[in-house]
PDB file of C-alpha atoms in Angstrom:
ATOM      1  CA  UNK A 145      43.423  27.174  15.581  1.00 44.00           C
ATOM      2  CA  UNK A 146      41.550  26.107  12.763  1.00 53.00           C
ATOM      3  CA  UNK A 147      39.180  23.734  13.906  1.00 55.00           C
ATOM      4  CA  UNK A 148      38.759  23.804  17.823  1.00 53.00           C
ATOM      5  CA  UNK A 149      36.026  23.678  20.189  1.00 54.00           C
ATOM      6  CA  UNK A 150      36.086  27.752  19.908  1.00 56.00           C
ATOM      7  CA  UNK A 151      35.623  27.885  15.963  1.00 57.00           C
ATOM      8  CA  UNK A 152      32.419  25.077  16.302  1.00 57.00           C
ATOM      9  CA  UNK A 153      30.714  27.972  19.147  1.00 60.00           C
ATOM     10  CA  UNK A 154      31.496  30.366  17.053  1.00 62.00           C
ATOM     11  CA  UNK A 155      29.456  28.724  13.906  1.00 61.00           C
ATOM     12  CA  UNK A 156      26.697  27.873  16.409  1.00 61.00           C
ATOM     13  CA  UNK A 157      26.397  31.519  17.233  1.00 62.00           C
ATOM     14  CA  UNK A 158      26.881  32.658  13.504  1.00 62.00           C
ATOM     15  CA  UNK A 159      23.703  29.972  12.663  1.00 61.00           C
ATOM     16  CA  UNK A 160      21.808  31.569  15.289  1.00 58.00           C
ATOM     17  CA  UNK A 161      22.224  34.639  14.793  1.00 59.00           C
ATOM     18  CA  UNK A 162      21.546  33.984  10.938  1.00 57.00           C
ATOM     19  CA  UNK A 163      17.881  32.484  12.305  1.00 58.00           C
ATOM     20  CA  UNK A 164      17.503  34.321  15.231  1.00 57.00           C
ATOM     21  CA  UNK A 165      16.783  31.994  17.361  1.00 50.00           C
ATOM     22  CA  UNK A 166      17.266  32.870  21.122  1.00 54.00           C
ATOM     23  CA  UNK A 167      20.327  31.783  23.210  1.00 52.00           C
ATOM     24  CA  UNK A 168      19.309  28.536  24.904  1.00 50.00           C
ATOM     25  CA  UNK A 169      18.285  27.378  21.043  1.00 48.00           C
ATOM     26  CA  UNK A 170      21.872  27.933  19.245  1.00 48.00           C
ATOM     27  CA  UNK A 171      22.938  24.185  19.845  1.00 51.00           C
ATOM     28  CA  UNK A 172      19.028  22.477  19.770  1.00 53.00           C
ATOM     29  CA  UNK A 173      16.908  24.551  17.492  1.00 54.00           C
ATOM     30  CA  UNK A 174      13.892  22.395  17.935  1.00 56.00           C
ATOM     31  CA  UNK A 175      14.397  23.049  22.254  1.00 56.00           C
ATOM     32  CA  UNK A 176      11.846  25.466  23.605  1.00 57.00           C
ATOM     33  CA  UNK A 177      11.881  27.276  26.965  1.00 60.00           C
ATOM     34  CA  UNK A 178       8.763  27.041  29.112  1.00 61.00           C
ATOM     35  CA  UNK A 179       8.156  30.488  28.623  1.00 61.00           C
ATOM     36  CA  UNK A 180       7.481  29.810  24.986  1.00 57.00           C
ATOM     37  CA  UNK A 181       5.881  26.529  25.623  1.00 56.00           C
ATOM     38  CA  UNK A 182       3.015  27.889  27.745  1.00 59.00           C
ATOM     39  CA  UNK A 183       2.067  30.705  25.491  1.00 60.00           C
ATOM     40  CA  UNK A 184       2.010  28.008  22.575  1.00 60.00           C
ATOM     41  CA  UNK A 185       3.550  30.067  20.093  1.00 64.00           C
ATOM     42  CA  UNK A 186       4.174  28.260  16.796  1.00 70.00           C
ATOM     43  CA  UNK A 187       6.616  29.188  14.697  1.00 79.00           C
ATOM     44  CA  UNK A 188       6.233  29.360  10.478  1.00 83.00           C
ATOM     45  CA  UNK A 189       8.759  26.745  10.381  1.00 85.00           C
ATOM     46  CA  UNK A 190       7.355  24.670  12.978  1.00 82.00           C
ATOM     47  CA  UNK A 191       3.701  24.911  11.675  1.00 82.00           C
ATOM     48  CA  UNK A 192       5.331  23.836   7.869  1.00 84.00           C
ATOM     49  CA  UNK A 193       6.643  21.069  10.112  1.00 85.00           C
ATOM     50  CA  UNK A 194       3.599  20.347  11.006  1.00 83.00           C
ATOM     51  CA  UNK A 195       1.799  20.734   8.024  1.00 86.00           C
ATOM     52  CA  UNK A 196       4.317  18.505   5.820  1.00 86.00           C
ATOM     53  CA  UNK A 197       3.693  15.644   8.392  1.00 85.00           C
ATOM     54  CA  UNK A 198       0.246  15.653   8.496  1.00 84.00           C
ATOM     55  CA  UNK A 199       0.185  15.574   4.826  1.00 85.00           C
ATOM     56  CA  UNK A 200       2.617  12.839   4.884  1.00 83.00           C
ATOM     57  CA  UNK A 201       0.828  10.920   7.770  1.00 83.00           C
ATOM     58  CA  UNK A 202      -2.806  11.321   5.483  1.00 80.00           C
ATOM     59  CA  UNK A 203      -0.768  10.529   2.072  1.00 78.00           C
ATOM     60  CA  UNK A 204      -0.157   6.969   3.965  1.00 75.00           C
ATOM     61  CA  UNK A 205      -3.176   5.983   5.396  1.00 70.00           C
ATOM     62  CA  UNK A 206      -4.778   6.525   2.178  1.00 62.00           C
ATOM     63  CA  UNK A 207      -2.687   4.094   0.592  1.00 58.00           C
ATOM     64  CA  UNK A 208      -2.886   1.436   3.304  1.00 53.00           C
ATOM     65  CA  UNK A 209      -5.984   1.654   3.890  1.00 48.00           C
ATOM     66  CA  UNK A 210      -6.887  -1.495   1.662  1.00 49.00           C
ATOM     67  CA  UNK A 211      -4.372  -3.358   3.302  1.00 47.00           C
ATOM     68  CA  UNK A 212      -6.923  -3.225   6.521  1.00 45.00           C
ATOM     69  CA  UNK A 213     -10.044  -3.541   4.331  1.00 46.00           C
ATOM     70  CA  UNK A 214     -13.038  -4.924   6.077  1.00 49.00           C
ATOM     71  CA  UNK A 215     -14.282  -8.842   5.579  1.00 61.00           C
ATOM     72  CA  UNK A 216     -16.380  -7.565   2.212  1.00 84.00           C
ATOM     73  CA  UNK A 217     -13.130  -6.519  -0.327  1.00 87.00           C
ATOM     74  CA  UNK A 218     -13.681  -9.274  -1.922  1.00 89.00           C
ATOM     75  CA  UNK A 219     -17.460  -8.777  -2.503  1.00 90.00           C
ATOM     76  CA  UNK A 220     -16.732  -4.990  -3.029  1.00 89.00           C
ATOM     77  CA  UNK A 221     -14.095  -5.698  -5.665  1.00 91.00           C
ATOM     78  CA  UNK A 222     -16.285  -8.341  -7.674  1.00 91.00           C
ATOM     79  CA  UNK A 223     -19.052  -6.098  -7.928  1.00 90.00           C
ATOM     80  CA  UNK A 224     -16.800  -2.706  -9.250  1.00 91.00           C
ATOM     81  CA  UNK A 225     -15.595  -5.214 -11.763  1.00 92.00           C
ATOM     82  CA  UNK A 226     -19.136  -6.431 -13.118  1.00 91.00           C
ATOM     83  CA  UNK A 227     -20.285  -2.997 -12.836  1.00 89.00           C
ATOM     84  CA  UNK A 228     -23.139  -4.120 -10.155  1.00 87.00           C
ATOM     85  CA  UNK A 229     -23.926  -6.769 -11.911  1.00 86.00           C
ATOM     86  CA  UNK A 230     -24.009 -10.442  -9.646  1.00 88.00           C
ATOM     87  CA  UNK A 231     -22.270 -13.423 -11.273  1.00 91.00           C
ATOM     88  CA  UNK A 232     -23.574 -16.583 -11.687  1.00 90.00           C
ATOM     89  CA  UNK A 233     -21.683 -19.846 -11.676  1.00 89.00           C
ATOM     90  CA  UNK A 234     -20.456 -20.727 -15.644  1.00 86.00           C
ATOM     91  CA  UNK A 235     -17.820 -22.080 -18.177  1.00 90.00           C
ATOM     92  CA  UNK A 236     -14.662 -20.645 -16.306  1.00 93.00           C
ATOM     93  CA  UNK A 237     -12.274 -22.953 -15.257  1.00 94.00           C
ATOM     94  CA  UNK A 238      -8.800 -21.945 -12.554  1.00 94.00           C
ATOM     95  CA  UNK A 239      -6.117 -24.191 -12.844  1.00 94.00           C
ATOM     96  CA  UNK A 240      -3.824 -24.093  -9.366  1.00 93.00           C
ATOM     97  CA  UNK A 241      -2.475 -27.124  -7.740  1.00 92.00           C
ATOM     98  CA  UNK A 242      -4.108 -28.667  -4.739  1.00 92.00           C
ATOM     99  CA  UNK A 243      -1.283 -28.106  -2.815  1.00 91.00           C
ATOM    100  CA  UNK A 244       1.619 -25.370  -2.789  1.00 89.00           C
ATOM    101  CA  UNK A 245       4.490 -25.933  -0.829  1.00 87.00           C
ATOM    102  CA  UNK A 246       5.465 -22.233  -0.777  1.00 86.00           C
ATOM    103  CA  UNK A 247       2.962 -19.423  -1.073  1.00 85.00           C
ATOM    104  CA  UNK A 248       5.421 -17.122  -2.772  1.00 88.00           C
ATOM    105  CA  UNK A 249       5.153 -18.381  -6.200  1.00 90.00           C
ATOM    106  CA  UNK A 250       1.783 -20.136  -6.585  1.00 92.00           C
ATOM    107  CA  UNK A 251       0.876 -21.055 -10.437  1.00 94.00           C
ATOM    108  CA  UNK A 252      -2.303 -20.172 -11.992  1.00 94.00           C
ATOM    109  CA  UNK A 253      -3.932 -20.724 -15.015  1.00 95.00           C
ATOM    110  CA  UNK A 254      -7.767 -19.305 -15.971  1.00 95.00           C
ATOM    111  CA  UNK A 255     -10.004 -19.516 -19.001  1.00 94.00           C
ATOM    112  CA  UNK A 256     -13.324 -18.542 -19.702  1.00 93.00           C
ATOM    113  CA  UNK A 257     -13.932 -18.934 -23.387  1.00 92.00           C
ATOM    114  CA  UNK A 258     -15.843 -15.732 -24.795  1.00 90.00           C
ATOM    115  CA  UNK A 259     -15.032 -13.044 -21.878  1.00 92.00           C
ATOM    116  CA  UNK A 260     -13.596  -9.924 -22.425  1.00 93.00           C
ATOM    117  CA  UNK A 261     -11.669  -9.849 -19.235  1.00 94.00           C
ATOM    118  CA  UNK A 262     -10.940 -11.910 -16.400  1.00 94.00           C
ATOM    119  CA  UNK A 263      -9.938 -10.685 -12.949  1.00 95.00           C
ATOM    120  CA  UNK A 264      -8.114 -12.878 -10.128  1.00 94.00           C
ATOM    121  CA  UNK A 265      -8.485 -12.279  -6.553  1.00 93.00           C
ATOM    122  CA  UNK A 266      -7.256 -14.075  -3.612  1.00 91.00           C
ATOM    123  CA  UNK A 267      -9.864 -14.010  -0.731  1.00 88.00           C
ATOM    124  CA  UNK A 268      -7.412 -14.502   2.263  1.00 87.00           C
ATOM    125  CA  UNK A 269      -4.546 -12.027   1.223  1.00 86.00           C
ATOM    126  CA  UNK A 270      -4.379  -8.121   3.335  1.00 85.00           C
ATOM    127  CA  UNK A 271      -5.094  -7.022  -0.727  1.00 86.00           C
ATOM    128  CA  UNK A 272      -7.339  -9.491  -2.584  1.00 89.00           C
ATOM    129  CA  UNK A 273      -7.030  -7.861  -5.653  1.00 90.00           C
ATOM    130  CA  UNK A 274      -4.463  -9.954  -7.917  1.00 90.00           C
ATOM    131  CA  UNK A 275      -4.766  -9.640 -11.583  1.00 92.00           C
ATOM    132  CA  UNK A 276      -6.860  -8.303 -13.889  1.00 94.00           C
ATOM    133  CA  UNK A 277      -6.348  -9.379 -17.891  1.00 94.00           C
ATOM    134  CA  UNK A 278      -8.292  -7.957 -21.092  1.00 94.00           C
ATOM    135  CA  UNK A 279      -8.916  -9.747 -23.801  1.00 92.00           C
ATOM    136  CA  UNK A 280      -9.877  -8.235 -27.443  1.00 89.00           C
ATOM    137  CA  UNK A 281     -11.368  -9.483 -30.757  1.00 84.00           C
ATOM    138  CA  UNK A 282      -7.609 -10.564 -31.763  1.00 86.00           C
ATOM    139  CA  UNK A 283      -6.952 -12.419 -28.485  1.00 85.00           C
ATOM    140  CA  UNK A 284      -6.899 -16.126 -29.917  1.00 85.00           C
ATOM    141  CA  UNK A 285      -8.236 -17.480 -26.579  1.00 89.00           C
ATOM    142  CA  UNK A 286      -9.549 -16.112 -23.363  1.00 90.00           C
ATOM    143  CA  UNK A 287      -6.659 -17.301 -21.230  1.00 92.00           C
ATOM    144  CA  UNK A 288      -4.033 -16.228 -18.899  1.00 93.00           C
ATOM    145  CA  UNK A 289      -1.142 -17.796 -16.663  1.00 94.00           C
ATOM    146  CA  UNK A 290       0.588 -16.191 -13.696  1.00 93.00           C
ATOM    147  CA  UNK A 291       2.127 -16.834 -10.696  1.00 93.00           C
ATOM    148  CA  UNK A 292       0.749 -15.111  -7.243  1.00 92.00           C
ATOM    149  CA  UNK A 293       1.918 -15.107  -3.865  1.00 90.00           C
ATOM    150  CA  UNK A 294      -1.008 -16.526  -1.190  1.00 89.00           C
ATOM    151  CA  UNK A 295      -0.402 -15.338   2.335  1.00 85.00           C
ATOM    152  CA  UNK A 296      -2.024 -18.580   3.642  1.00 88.00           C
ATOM    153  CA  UNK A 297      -4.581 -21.503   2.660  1.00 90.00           C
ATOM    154  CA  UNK A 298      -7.417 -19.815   0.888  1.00 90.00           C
ATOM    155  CA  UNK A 299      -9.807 -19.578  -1.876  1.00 91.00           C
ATOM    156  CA  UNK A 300      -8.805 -18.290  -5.082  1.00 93.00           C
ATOM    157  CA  UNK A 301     -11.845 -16.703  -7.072  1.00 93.00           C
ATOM    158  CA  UNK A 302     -11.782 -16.049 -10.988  1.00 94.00           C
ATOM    159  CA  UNK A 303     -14.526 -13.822 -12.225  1.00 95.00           C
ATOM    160  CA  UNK A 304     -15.488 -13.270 -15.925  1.00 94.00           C
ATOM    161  CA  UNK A 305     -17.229 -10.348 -17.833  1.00 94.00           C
ATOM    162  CA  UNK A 306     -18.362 -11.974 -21.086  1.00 91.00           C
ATOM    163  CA  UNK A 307     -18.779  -9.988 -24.073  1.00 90.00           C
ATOM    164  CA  UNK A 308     -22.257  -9.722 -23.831  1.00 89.00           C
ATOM    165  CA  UNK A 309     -22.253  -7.781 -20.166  1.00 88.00           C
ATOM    166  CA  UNK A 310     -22.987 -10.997 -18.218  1.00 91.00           C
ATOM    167  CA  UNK A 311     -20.438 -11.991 -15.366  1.00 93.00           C
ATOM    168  CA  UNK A 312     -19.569 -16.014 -14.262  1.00 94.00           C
ATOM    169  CA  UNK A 313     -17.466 -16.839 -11.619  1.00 94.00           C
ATOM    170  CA  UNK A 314     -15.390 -20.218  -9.516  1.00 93.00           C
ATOM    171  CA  UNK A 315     -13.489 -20.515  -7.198  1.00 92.00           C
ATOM    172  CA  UNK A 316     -10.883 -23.103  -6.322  1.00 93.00           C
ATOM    173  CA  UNK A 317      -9.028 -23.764  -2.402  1.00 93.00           C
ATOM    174  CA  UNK A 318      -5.756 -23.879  -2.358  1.00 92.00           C
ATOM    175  CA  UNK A 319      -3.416 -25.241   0.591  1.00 92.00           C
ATOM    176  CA  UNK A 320      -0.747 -22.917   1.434  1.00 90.00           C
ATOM    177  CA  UNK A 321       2.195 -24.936   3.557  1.00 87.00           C
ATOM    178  CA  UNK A 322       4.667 -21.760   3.783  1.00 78.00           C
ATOM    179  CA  UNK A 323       3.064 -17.884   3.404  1.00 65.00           C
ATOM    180  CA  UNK A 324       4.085 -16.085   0.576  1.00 60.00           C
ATOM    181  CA  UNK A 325       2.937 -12.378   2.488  1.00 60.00           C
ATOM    182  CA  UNK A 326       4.987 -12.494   5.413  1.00 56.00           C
ATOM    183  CA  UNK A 327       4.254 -15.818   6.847  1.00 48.00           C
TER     184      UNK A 327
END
């Protein structure tokens, strides 16, 4: 009898006894008796258990958490970007068509001649923060073209810090038919 129901009680009790783990726990290991439950004893395995899950459940929400960001991200963003500094309307220009049939590929084209970088955010998206591009003495011109994905109709705002520390900004509406973000 090589592999009967005997041999697989057998390696239950063997893993038991290994682990030492009381009767009623050979076949569930994670199955407490009331006993145990009432005097809340934790065991070290259980309380790594519980340790590697909360680090895991903490580990999560941090990342998410600007997923849910509140109704200023975009506001927040533009002014970590200009280092404070407000932006005033000036010579930056978004190209993006009126119109986009599907929000999953959405092109977009921005200048602002004489900025040192350029940063893209889409207002209505659960993570407005889209692209960022740096420009340097050798940069022949202070332009960019991507493609984003728009989760609905929304603005799409450009912000520039020129080379002198000043900031400019636009922003241009574009319809969203289909939602690129789920929608």
């Amino acid at each position: 009898m090589c592999c009967g129901p005997d041999r697989s009680r057998t390696t239950l009790k063997i893993i038991a006894q290994a682990y030492r783990l009381p009767n009623h726990s050979s076949r569930f290991p994670a199955m407490r008796s009331k006993e145990d439950f009432l005097k809340m004893t934790v065991t070290r395995r259980e309380a790594l258990g519980l340790a590697v899950g909360g680090a895991a459940a903490l580990t999560t929400l941090r990342f998410t958490a600007p997923a849910f960001a509140a109704g200023n991200a975009v506001e927040d963003a533009i002014l970590e970007f200009t280092g404070g500094a407000t932006p005033d309307s000036g010579d930056i220009t978004i190209g993006a068509p009126e119109i986009a049939e599907n929000g999953n590929t959405v092109p977009i084209e921005v200048s602002a001649p004489g900025a040192a970088s350029i940063m893209l955010l889409a207002a209505g998206n659960p993570s407005p923060g889209v692209a960022t591009f740096h420009f340097s003495a050798l940069s022949g011109a202070q332009e960019a073209k991507t493609r984003i994905r728009l989760a609905k109709t929304q603005d799409i705002i450009a912000v520039a810090k020129m080379q002198d520390g000043s900031a400019i900004t636009t922003k241009r509406s574009v319809k969203v038919t289909i939602g690129g973000c789920g929608g």
